[in-house]
mmCIF file of C-alpha atoms in Angstrom:
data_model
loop_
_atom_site.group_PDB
_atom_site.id
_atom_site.type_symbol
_atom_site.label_atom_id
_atom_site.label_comp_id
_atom_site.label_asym_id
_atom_site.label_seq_id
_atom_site.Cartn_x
_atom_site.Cartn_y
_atom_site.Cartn_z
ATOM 1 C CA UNK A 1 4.543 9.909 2.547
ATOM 2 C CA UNK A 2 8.042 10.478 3.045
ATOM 3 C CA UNK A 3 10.479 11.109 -0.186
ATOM 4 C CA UNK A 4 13.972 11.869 1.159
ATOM 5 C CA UNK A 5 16.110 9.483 0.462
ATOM 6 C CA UNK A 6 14.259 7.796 -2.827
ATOM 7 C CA UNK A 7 15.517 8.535 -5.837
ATOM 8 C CA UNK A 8 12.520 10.010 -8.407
ATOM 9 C CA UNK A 9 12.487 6.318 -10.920
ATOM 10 C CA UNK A 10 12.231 4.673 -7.653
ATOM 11 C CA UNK A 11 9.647 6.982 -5.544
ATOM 12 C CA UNK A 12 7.590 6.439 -8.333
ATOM 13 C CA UNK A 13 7.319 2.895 -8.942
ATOM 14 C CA UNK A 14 6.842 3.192 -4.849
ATOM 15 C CA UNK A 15 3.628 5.875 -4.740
ATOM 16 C CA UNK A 16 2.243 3.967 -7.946
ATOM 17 C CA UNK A 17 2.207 0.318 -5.840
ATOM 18 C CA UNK A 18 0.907 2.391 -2.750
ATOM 19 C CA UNK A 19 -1.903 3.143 -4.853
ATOM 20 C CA UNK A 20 -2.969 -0.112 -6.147
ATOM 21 C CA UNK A 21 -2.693 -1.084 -2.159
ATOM 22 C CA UNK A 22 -5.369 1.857 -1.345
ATOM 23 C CA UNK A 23 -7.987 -0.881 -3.633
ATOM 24 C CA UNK A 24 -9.975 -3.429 -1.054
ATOM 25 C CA UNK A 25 -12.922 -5.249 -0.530
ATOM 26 C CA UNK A 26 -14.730 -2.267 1.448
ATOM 27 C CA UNK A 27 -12.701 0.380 -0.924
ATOM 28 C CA UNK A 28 -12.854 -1.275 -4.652
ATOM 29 C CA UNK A 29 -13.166 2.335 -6.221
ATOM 30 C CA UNK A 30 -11.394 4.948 -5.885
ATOM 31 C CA UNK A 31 -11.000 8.841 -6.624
ATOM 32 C CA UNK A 32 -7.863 11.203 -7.436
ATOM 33 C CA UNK A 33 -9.019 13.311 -4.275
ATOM 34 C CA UNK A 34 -9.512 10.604 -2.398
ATOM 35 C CA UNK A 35 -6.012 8.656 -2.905
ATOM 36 C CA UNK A 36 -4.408 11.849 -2.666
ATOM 37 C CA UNK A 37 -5.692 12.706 0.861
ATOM 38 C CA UNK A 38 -4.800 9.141 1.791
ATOM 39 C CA UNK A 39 -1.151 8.641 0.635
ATOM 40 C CA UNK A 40 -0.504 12.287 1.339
ATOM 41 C CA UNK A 41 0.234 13.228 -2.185
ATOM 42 C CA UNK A 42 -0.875 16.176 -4.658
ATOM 43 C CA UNK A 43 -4.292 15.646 -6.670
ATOM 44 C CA UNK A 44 -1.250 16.401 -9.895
ATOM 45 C CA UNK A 45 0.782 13.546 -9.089
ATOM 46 C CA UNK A 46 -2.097 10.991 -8.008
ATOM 47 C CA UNK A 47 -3.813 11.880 -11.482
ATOM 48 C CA UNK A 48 -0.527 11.894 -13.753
ATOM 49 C CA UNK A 49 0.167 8.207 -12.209
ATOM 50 C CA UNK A 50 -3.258 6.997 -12.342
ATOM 51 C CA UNK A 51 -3.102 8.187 -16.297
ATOM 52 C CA UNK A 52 -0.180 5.964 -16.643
ATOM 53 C CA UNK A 53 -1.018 3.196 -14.792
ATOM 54 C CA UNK A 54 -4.718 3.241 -16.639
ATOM 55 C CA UNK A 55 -2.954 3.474 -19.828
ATOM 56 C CA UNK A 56 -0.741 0.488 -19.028
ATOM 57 C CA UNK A 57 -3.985 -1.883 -18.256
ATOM 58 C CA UNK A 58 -3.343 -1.600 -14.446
ATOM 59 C CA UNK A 59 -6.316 0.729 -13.482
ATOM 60 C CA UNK A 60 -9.274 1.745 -15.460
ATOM 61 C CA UNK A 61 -11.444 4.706 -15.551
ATOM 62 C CA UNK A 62 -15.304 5.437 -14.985
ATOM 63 C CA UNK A 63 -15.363 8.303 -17.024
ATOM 64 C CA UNK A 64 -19.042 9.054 -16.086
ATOM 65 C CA UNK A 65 -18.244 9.188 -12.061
ATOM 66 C CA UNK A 66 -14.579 9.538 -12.426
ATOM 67 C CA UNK A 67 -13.527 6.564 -10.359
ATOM 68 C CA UNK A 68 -10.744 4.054 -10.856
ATOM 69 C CA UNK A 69 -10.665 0.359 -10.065
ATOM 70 C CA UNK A 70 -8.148 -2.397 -10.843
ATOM 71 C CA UNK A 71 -8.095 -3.132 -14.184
ATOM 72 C CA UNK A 72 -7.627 -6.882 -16.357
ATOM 73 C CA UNK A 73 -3.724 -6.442 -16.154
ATOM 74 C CA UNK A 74 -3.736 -6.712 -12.348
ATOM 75 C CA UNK A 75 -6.295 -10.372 -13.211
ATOM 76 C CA UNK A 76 -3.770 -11.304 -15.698
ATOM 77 C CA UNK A 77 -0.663 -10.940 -13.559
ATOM 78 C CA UNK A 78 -3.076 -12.689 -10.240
ATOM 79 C CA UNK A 79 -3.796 -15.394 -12.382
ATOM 80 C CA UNK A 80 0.371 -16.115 -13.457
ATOM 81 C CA UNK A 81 0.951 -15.617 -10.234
ATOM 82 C CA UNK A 82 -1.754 -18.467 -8.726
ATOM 83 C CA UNK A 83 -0.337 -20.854 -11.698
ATOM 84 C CA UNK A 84 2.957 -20.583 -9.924
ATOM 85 C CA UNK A 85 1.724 -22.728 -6.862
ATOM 86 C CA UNK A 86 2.512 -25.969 -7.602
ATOM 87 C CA UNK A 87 0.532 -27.012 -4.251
ATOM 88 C CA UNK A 88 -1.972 -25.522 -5.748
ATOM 89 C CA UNK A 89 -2.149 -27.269 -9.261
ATOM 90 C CA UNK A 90 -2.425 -30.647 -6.950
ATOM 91 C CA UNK A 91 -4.569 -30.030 -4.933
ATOM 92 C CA UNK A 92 -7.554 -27.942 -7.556
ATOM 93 C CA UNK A 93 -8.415 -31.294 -8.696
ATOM 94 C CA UNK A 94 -9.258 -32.616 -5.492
ATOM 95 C CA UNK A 95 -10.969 -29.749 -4.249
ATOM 96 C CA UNK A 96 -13.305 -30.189 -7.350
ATOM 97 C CA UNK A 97 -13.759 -33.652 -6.129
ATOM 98 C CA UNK A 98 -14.701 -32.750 -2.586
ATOM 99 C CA UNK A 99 -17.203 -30.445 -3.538
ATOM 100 C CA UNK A 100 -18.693 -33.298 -5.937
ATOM 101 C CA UNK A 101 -18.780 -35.482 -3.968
ATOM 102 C CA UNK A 102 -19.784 -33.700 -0.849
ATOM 103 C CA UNK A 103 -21.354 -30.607 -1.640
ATOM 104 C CA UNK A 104 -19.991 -28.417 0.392
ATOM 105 C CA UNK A 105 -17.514 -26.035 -0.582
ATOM 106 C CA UNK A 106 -13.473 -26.515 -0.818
ATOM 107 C CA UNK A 107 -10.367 -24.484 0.188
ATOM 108 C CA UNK A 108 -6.901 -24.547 -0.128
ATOM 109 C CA UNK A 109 -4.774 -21.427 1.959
ATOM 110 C CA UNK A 110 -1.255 -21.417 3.125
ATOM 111 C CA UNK A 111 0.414 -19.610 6.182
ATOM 112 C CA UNK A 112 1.071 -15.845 4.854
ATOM 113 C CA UNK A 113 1.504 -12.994 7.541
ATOM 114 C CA UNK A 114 0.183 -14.469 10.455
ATOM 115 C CA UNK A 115 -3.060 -15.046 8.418
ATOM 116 C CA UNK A 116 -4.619 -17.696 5.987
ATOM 117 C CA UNK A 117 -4.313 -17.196 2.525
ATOM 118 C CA UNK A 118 -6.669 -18.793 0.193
ATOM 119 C CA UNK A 119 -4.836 -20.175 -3.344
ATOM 120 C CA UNK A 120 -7.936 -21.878 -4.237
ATOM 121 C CA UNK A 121 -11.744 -21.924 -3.655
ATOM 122 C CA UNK A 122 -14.586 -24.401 -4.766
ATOM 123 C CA UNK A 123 -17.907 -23.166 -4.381
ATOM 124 C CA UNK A 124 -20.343 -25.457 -3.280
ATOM 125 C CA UNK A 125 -23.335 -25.822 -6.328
ATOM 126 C CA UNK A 126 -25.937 -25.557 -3.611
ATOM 127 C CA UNK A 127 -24.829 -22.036 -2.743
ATOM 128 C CA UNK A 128 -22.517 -20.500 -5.038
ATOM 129 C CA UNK A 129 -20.658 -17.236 -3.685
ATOM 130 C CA UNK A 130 -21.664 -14.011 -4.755
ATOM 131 C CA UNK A 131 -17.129 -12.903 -5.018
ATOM 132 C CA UNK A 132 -14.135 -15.097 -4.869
ATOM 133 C CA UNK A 133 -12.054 -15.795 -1.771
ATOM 134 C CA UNK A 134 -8.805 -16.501 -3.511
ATOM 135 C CA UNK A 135 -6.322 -13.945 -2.499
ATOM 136 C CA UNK A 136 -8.307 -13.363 0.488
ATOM 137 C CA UNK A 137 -7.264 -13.762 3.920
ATOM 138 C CA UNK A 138 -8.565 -14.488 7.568
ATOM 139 C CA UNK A 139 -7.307 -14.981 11.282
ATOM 140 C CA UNK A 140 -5.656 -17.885 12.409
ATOM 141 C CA UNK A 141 -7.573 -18.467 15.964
ATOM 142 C CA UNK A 142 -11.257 -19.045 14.126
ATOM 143 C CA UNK A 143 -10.855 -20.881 11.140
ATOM 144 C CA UNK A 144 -10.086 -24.384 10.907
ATOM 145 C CA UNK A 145 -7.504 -24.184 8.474
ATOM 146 C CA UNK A 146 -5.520 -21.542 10.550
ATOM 147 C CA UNK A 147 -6.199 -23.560 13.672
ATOM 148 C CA UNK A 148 -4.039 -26.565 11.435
ATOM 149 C CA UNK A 149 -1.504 -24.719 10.799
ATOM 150 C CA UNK A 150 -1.522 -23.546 14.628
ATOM 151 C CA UNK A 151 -1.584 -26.208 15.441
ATOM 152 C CA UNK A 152 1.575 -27.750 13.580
ATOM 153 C CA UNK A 153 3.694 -24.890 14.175
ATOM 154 C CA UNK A 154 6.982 -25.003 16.334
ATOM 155 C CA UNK A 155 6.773 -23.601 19.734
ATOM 156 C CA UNK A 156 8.688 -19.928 18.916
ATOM 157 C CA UNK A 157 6.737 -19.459 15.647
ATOM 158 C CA UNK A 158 3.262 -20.234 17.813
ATOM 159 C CA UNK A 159 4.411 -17.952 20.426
ATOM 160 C CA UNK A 160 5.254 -15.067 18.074
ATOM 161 C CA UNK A 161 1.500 -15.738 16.476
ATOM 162 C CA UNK A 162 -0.291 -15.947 19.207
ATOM 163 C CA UNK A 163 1.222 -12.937 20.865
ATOM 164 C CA UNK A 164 0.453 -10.595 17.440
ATOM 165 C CA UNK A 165 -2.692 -12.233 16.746
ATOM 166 C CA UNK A 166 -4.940 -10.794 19.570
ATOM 167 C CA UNK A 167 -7.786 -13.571 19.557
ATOM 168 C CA UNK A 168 -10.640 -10.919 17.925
ATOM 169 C CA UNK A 169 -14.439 -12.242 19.186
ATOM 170 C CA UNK A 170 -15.850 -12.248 15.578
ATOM 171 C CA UNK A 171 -18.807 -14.258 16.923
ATOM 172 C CA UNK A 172 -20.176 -15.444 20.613
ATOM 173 C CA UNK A 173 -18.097 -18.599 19.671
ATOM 174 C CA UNK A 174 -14.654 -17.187 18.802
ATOM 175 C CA UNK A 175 -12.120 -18.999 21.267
ATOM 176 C CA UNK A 176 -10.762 -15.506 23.345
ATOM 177 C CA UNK A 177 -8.827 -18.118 25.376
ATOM 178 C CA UNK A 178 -5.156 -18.671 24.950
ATOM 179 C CA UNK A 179 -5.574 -21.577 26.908
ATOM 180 C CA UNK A 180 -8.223 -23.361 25.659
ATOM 181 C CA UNK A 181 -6.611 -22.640 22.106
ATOM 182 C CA UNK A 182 -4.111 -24.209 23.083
ATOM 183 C CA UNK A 183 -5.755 -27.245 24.342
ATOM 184 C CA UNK A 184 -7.325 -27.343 21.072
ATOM 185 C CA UNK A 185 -4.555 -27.194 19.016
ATOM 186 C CA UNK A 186 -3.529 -30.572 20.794
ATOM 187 C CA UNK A 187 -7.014 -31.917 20.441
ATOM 188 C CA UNK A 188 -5.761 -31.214 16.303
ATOM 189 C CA UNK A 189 -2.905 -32.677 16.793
ATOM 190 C CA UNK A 190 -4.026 -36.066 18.180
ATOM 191 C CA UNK A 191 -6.836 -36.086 15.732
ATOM 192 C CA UNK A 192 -5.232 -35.167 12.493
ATOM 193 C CA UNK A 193 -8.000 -32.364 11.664
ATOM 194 C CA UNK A 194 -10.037 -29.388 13.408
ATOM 195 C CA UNK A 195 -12.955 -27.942 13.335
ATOM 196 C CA UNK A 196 -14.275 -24.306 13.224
ATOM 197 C CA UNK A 197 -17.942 -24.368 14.365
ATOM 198 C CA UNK A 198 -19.700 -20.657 13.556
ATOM 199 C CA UNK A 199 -16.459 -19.100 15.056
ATOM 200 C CA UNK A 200 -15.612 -17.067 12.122
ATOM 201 C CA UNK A 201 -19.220 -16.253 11.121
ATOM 202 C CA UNK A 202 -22.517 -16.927 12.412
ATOM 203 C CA UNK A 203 -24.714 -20.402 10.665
ATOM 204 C CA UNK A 204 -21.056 -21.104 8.757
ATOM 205 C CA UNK A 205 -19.159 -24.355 9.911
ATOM 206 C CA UNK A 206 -15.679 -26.137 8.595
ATOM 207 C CA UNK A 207 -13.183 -29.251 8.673
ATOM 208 C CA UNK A 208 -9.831 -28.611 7.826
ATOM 209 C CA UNK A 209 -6.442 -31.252 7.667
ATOM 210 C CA UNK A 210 -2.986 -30.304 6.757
ATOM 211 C CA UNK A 211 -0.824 -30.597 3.832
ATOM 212 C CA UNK A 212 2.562 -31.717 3.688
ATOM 213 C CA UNK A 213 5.294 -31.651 1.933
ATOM 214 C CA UNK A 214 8.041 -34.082 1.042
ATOM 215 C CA UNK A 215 10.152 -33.375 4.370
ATOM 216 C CA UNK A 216 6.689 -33.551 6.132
ATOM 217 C CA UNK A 217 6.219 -30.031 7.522
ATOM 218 C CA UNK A 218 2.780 -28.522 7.200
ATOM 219 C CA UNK A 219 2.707 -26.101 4.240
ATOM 220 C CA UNK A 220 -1.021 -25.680 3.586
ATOM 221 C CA UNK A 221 -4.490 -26.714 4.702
ATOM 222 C CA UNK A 222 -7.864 -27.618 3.310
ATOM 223 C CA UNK A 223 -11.137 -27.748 4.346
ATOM 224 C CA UNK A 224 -14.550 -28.280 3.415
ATOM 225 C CA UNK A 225 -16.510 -25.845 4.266
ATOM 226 C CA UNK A 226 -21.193 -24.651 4.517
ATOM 227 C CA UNK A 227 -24.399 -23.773 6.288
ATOM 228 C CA UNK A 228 -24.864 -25.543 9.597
ATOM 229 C CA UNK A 229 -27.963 -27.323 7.672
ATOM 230 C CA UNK A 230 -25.127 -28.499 4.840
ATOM 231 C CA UNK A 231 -22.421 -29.353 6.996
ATOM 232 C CA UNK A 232 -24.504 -31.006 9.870
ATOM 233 C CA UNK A 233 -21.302 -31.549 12.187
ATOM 234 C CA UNK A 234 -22.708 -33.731 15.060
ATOM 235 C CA UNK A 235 -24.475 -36.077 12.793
ATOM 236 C CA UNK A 236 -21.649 -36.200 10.619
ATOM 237 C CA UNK A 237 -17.939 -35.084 11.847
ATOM 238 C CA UNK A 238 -16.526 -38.646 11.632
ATOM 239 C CA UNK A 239 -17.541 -39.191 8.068
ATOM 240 C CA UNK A 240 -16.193 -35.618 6.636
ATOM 241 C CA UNK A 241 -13.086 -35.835 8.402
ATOM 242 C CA UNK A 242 -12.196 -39.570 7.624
ATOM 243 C CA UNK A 243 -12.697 -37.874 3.788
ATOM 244 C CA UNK A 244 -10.772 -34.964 4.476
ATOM 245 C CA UNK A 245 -8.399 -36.759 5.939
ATOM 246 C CA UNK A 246 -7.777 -39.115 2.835
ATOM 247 C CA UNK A 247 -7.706 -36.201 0.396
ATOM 248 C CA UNK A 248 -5.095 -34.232 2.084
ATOM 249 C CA UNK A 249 -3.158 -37.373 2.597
ATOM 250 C CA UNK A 250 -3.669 -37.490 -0.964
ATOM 251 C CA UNK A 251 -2.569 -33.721 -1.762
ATOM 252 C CA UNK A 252 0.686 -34.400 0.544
ATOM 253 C CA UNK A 253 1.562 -37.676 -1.148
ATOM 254 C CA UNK A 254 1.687 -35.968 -4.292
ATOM 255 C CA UNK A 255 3.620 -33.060 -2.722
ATOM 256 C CA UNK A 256 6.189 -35.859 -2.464
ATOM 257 C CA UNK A 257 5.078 -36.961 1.221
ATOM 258 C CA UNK A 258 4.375 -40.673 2.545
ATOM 259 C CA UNK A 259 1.881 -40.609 4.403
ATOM 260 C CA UNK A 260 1.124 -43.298 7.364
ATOM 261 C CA UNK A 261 -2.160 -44.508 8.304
ATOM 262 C CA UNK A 262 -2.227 -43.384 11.886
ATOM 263 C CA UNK A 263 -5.053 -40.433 11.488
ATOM 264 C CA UNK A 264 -7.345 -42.698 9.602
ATOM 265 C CA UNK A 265 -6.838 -45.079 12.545
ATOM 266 C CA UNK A 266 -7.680 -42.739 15.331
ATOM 267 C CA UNK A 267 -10.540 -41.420 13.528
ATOM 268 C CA UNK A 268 -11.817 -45.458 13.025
ATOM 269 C CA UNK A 269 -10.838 -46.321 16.705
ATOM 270 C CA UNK A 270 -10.922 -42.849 18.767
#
């Protein structure tokens, strides 16, 4: 990690936010040694900043193994943070709905980094995750909700994701194919939703529509979301869309959006 340049107040607000970065799913514990060999720093300064940041609520110590994780300050500060969304505060309630009324579960992620990022999660009551996937993110080629906002995008911004995003096989159904992504994304557009059929993960299937705001550009997505044996696509893909449909109409309306009528007429008369 190179300091030249940095002056010390600043280089260490910088090594103390590299740390909390070296946290993730796979790594949710850390040790001194163990950051230090990563960012490059001495085991002296990884263990005086870890001190501080654990006595500031940020971090917080196993003191029988001697590992750190993320501590109720970083929650706290996640939390003000989600609040913040207003896109999110309309569209919880509905996702709560969906999930009642449905039983499958609900998501709301925006665009972020050339990934989906999830502001809000609903499990489904038949099968109830085991971890949370707010503040998670995926790819944008095999999940429904990244395939929306694909699929609304202007030509340059598509371009630019499609050319970083190198179409990863996560499954034996993962579209590899720029070109029949592409026809897909029109297949979105002319339908008003898309679907994401074990292309993300094996026996896992989704809808997702857009979300609009006032000036009617696409700032979110939703989707609905289970098992193959929940979601049953063939038997029922007209139904769960015409629904989806409505709520994100719904969602975008109260974004400030009027909506038309034309996607719940396609779906009726395809």
């Amino acid at each position: 990690m190179k300091d030249s340049g940095i002056q010390a107040p600043t280089q260490s607000v910088v090594r103390a936010l590299t740390i909390l970065s070296c946290f993730s799913d796979e790594q949710p514990e850390v040790r001194v040694s163990d950051v230090a060999k990563q960012l490059d720093l001495t085991i002296s300064n990884v263990s005086r900043l870890l001190a501080t940041m654990e006595a500031m609520g940020y971090v917080e110590k196993d003191e029988l193994s001697g590992f750190y994780r993320l501590g109720t300050k970083i929650v706290t500060l996640g939390g003000i943070a989600l609040n913040n969304y207003d896109i999110r505060k309309q569209a919880l309630p509905e996702l709560h709905a969906l999930e009642q009324q449905l039983g499958l579960g609900a998501n709301l992620a925006m665009l972020k980094e050339n990934q989906i990022f999830y502001l809000a999660h609903v499990d489904s009551h038949h099968s109830p995750r085991m971890y949370t996937l707010i503040g998670r993110s995926n790819p944008l080629h095999c999940t429904g909700i990244g395939k929306v906002l694909l699929a609304h995008m202007g030509s340059d911004q598509l371009e630019k994701a499609l050319s970083s995003d190198q179409l990863f096989a996560y499954t034996s159904k993962t579209l590899t194919s720029k070109e029949q992504l592409m026809e897909q994304l029109q297949w979105i557009r002319e339908r008003g939703y898309a679907m994401e059929d074990e292309e993300l993960a094996l026996g896992r299937a989704c809808l997702a529509a857009p979300v609009r705001n006032r000036m009617g550009d696409v700032i979110a997505g939703i989707s609905i979301s289970g098992s193959l044996s929940e979601i049953r696509l063939e038997q029922r893909e007209q139904e769960l869309s015409r629904i989806l449909i409505e709520v994100s109409d719904h969602i975008s309306m109260k974004m400030g959006y009027i909506t038309s009528s034309s996607h719940s007429n396609r779906l009726l008369n395809p």
